[in-house]
PDB file of C-alpha atoms in Angstrom:
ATOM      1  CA  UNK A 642      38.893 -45.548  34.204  1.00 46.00           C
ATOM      2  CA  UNK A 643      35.661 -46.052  32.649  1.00 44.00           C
ATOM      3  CA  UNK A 644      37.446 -48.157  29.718  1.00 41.00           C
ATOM      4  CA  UNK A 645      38.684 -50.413  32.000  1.00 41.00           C
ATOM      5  CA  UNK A 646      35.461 -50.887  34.017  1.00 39.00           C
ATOM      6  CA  UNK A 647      33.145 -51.294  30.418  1.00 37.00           C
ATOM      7  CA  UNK A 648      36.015 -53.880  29.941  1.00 39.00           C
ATOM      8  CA  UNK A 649      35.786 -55.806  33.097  1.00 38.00           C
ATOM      9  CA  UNK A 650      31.697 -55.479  33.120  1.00 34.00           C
ATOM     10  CA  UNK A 651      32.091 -57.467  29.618  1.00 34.00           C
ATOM     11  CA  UNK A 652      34.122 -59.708  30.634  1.00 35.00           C
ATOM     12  CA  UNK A 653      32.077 -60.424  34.001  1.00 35.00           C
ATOM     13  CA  UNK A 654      28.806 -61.012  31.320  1.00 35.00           C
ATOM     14  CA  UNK A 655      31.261 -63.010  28.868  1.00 36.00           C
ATOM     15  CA  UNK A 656      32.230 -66.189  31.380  1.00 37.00           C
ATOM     16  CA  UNK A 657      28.801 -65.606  33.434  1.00 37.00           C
ATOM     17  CA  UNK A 658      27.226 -66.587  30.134  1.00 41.00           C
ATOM     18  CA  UNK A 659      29.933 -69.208  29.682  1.00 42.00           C
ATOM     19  CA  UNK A 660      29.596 -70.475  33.215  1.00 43.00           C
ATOM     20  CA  UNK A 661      25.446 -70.513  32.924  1.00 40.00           C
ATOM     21  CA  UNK A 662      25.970 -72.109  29.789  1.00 43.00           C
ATOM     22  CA  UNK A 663      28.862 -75.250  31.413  1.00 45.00           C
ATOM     23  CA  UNK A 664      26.075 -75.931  34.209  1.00 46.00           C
ATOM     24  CA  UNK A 665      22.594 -75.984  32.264  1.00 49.00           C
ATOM     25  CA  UNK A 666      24.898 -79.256  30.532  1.00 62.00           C
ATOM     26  CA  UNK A 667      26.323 -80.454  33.492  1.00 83.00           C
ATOM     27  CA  UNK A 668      24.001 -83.152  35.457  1.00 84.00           C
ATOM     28  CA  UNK A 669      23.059 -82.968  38.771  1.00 90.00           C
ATOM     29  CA  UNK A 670      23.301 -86.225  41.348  1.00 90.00           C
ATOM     30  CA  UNK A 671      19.652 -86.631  41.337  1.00 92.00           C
ATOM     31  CA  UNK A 672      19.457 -86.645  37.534  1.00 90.00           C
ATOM     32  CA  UNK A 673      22.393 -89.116  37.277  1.00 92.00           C
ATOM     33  CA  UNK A 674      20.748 -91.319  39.045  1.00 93.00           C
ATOM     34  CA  UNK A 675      17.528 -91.255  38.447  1.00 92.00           C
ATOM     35  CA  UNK A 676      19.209 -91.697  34.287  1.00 92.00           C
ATOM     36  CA  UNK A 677      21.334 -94.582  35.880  1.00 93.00           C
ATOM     37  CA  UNK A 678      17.495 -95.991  37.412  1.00 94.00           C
ATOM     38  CA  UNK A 679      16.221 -95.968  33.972  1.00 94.00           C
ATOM     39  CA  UNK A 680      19.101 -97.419  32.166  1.00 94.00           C
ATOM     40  CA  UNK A 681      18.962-100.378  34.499  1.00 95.00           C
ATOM     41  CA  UNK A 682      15.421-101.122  33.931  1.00 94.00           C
ATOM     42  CA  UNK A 683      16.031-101.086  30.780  1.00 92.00           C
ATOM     43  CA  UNK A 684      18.626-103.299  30.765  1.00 94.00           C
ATOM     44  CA  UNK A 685      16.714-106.066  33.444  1.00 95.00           C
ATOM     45  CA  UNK A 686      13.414-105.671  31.027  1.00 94.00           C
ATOM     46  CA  UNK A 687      15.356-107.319  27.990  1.00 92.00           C
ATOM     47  CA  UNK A 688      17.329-109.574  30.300  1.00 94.00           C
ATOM     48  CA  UNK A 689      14.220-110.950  31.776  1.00 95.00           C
ATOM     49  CA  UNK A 690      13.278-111.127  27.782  1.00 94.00           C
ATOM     50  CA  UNK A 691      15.945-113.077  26.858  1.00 93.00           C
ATOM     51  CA  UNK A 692      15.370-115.242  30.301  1.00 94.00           C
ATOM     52  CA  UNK A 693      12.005-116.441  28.512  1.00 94.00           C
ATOM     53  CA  UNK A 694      12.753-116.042  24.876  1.00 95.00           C
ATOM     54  CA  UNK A 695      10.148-113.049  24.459  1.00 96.00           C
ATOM     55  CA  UNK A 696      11.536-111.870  21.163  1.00 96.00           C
ATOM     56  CA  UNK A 697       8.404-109.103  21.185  1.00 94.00           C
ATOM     57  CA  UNK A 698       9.771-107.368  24.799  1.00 94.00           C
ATOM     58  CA  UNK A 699      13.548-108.159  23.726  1.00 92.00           C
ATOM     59  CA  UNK A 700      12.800-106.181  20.601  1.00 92.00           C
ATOM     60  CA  UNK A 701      11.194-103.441  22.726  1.00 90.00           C
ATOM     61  CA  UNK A 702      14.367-103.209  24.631  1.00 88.00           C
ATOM     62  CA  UNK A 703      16.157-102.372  21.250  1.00 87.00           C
ATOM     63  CA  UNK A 704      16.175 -98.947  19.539  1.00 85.00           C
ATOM     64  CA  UNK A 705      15.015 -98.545  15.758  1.00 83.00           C
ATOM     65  CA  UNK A 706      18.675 -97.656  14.580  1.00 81.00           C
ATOM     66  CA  UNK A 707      20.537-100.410  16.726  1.00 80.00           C
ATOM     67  CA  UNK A 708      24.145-101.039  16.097  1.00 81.00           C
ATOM     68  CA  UNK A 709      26.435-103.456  17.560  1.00 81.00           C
ATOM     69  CA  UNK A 710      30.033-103.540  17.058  1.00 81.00           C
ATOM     70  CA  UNK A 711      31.018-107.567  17.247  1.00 79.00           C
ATOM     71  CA  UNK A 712      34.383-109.187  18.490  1.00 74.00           C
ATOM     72  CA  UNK A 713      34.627-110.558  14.681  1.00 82.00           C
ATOM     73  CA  UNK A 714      34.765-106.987  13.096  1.00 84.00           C
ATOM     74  CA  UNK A 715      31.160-107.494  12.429  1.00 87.00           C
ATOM     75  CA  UNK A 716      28.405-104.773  12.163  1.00 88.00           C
ATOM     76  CA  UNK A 717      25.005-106.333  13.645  1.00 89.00           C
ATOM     77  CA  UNK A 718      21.640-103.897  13.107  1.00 89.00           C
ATOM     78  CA  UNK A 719      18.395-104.555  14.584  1.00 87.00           C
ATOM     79  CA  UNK A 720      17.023-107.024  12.212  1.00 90.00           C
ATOM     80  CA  UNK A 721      19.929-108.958  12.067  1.00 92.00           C
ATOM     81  CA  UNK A 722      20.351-108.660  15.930  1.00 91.00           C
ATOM     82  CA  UNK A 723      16.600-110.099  16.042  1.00 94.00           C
ATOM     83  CA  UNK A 724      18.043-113.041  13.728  1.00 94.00           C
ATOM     84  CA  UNK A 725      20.892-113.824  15.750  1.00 93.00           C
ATOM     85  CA  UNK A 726      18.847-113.893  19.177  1.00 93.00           C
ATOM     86  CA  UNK A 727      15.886-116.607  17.976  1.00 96.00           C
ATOM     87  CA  UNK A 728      19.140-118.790  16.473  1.00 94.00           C
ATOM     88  CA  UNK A 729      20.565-118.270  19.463  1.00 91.00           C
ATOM     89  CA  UNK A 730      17.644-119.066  21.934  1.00 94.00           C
ATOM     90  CA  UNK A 731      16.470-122.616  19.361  1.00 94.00           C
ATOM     91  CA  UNK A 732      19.580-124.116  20.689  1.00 95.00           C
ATOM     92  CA  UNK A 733      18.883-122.796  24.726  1.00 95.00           C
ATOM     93  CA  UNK A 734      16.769-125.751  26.304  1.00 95.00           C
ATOM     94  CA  UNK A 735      17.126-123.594  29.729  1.00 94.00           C
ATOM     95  CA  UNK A 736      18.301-120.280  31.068  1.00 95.00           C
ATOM     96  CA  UNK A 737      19.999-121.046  34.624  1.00 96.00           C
ATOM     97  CA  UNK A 738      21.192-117.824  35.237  1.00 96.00           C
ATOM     98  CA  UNK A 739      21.569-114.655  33.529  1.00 96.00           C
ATOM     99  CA  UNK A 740      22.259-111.424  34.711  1.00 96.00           C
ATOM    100  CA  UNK A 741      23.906-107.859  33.789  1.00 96.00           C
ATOM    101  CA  UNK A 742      25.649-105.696  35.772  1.00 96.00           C
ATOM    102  CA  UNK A 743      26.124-101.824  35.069  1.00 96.00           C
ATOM    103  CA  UNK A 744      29.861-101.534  36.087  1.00 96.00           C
ATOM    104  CA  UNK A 745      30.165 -97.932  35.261  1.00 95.00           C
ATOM    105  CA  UNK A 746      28.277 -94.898  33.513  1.00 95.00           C
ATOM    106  CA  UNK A 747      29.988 -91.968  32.169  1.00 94.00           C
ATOM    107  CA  UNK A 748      27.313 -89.004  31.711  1.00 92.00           C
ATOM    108  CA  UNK A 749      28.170 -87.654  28.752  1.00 89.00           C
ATOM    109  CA  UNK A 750      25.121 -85.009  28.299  1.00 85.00           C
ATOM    110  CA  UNK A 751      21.054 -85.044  29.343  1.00 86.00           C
ATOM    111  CA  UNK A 752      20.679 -87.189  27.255  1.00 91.00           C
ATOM    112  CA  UNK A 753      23.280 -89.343  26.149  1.00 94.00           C
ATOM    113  CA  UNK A 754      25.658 -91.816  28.638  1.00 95.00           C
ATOM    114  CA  UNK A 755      28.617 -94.413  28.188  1.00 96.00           C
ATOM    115  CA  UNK A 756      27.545 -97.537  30.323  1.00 96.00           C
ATOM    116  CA  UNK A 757      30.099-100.168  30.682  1.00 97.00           C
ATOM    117  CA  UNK A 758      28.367-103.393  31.798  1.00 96.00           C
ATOM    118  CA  UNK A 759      29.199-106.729  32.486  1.00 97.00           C
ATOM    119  CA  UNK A 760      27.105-110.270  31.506  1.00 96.00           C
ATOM    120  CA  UNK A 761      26.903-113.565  32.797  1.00 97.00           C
ATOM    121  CA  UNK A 762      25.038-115.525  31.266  1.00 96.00           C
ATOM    122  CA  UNK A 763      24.533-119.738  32.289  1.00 97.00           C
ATOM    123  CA  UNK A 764      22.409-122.175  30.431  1.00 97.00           C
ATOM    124  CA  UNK A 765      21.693-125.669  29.039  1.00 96.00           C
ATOM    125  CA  UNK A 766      22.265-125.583  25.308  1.00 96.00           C
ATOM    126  CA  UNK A 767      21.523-128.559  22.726  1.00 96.00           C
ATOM    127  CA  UNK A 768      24.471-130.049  21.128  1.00 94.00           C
ATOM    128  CA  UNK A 769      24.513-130.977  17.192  1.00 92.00           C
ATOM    129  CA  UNK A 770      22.071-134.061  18.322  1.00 93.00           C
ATOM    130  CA  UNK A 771      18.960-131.676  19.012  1.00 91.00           C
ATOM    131  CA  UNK A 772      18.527-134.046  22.507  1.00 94.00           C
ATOM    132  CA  UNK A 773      22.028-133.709  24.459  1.00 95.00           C
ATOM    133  CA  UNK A 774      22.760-130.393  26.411  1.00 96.00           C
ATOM    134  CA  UNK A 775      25.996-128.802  27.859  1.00 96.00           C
ATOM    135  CA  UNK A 776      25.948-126.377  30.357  1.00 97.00           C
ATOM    136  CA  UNK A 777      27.171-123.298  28.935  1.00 97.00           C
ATOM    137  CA  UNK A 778      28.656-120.394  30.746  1.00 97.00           C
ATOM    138  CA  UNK A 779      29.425-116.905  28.996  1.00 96.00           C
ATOM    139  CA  UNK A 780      30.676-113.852  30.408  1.00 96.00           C
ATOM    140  CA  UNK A 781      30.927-110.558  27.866  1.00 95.00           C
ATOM    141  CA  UNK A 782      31.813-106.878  28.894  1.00 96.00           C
ATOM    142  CA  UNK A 783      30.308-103.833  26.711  1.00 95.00           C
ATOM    143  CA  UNK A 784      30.545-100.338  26.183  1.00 95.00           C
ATOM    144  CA  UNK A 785      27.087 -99.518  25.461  1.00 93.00           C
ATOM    145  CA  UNK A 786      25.865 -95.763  23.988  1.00 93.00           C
ATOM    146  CA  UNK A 787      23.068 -95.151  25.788  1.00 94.00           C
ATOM    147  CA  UNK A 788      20.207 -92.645  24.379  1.00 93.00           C
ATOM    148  CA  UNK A 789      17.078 -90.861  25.598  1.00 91.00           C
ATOM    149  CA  UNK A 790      14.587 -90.575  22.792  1.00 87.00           C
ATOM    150  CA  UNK A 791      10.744 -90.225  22.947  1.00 85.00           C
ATOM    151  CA  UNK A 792      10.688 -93.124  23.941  1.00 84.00           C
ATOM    152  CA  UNK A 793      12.952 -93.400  26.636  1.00 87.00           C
ATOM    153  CA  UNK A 794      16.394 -94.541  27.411  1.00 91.00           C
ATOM    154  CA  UNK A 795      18.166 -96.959  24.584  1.00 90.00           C
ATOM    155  CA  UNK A 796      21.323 -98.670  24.262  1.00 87.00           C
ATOM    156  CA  UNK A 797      22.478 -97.573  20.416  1.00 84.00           C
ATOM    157  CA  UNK A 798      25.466 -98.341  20.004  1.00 83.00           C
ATOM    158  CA  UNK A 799      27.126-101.526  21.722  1.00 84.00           C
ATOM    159  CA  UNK A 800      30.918-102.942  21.742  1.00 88.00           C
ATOM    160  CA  UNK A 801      31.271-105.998  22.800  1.00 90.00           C
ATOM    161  CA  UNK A 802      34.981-105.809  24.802  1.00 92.00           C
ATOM    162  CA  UNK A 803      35.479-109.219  25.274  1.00 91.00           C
ATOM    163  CA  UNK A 804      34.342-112.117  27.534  1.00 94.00           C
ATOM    164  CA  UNK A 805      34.947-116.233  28.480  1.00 95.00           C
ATOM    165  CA  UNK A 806      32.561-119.139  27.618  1.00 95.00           C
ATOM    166  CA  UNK A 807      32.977-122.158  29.582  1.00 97.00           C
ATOM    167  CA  UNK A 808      31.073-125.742  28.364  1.00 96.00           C
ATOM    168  CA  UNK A 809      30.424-127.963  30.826  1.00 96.00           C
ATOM    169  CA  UNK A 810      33.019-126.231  33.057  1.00 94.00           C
ATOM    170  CA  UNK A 811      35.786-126.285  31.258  1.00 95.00           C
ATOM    171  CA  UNK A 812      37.365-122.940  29.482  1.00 95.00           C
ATOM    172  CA  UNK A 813      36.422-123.044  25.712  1.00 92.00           C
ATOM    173  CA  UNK A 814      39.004-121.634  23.617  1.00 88.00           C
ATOM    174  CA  UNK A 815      38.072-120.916  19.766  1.00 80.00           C
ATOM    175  CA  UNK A 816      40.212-122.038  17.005  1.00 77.00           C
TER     176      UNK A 816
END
């Protein structure tokens, strides 16, 4: 008898130490979205960025070890990412519209999320002439890794999951 009770007293410490442990990891609904707060501000802060070409608070936005994961099979990091956003924004006479929606989070740990977002994204754009513009529509969806650091939260790792870009209306297709 007093086998079986040592036995079922270790056990009863056993998956109370498992169970303590599965909830100090598990996030409450306050903390989700209070991270899901922060994540968004995040993401409006480098939107607004991009809105006025402030390459100094989009860069902010952007985490020291920065990877994105192109369409093309291409691996972007920060500097080049800071590259590709002034080419991009020389050829961007105006911003109409651009916004990004967090579609869904997966919390993952305290500090570490899966945000799946989706971009829209309308402007005038210069054609090869420097003087004529096209309005330019593009949509893109992402699976962003997002990270709290010291700093706060950061999207780290980012696959872009495909999109649509419409010129002057009309679908674009690539060749």
């Amino acid at each position: 008898m007093k086998t079986v009770s040592v036995i079922g007293f270790l056990l009863l410490i056993v998956s109370t130490g498992c169970d303590s442990n599965k909830k100090s990891t598990e996030l409450t609904e306050s903390e989700k979205a209070t991270i899901g707060k922060l994540v968004k501000k995040n993401i409006d802060e480098g939107i607004e960025a991009t809105r006025v070409k402030d390459i100094e608070t989009y860069m902010s936005r952007l985490p020291q070890d920065l990877v994105i994961y192109d369409e093309s099979g291409e691996i972007i990091l920060r500097d080049k990412q800071k590259e590709y956003a002034l080419r991009d924004w020389a050829i961007i006479d105006t911003t109409l519209s651009i916004k990004m929606d967090i579609d869904s989070i997966q919390f993952l740990k305290k500090d570490s999320v899966i945000v799946f977002t989706s971009q829209r994204w309308k402007r005038m754009m210069f054609q090869r002439d420097g003087i004529t513009t096209d309005t330019v529509l593009t949509t893109q969806k992402h699976k962003e890794t997002w990270k709290n650091n010291e700093e706060g939260w950061f999207g780290y790792d980012i696959e872009e999951l495909g999109g649509e870009i419409f010129i002057n209306g009309k679908k674009y297709i690539p060749e």
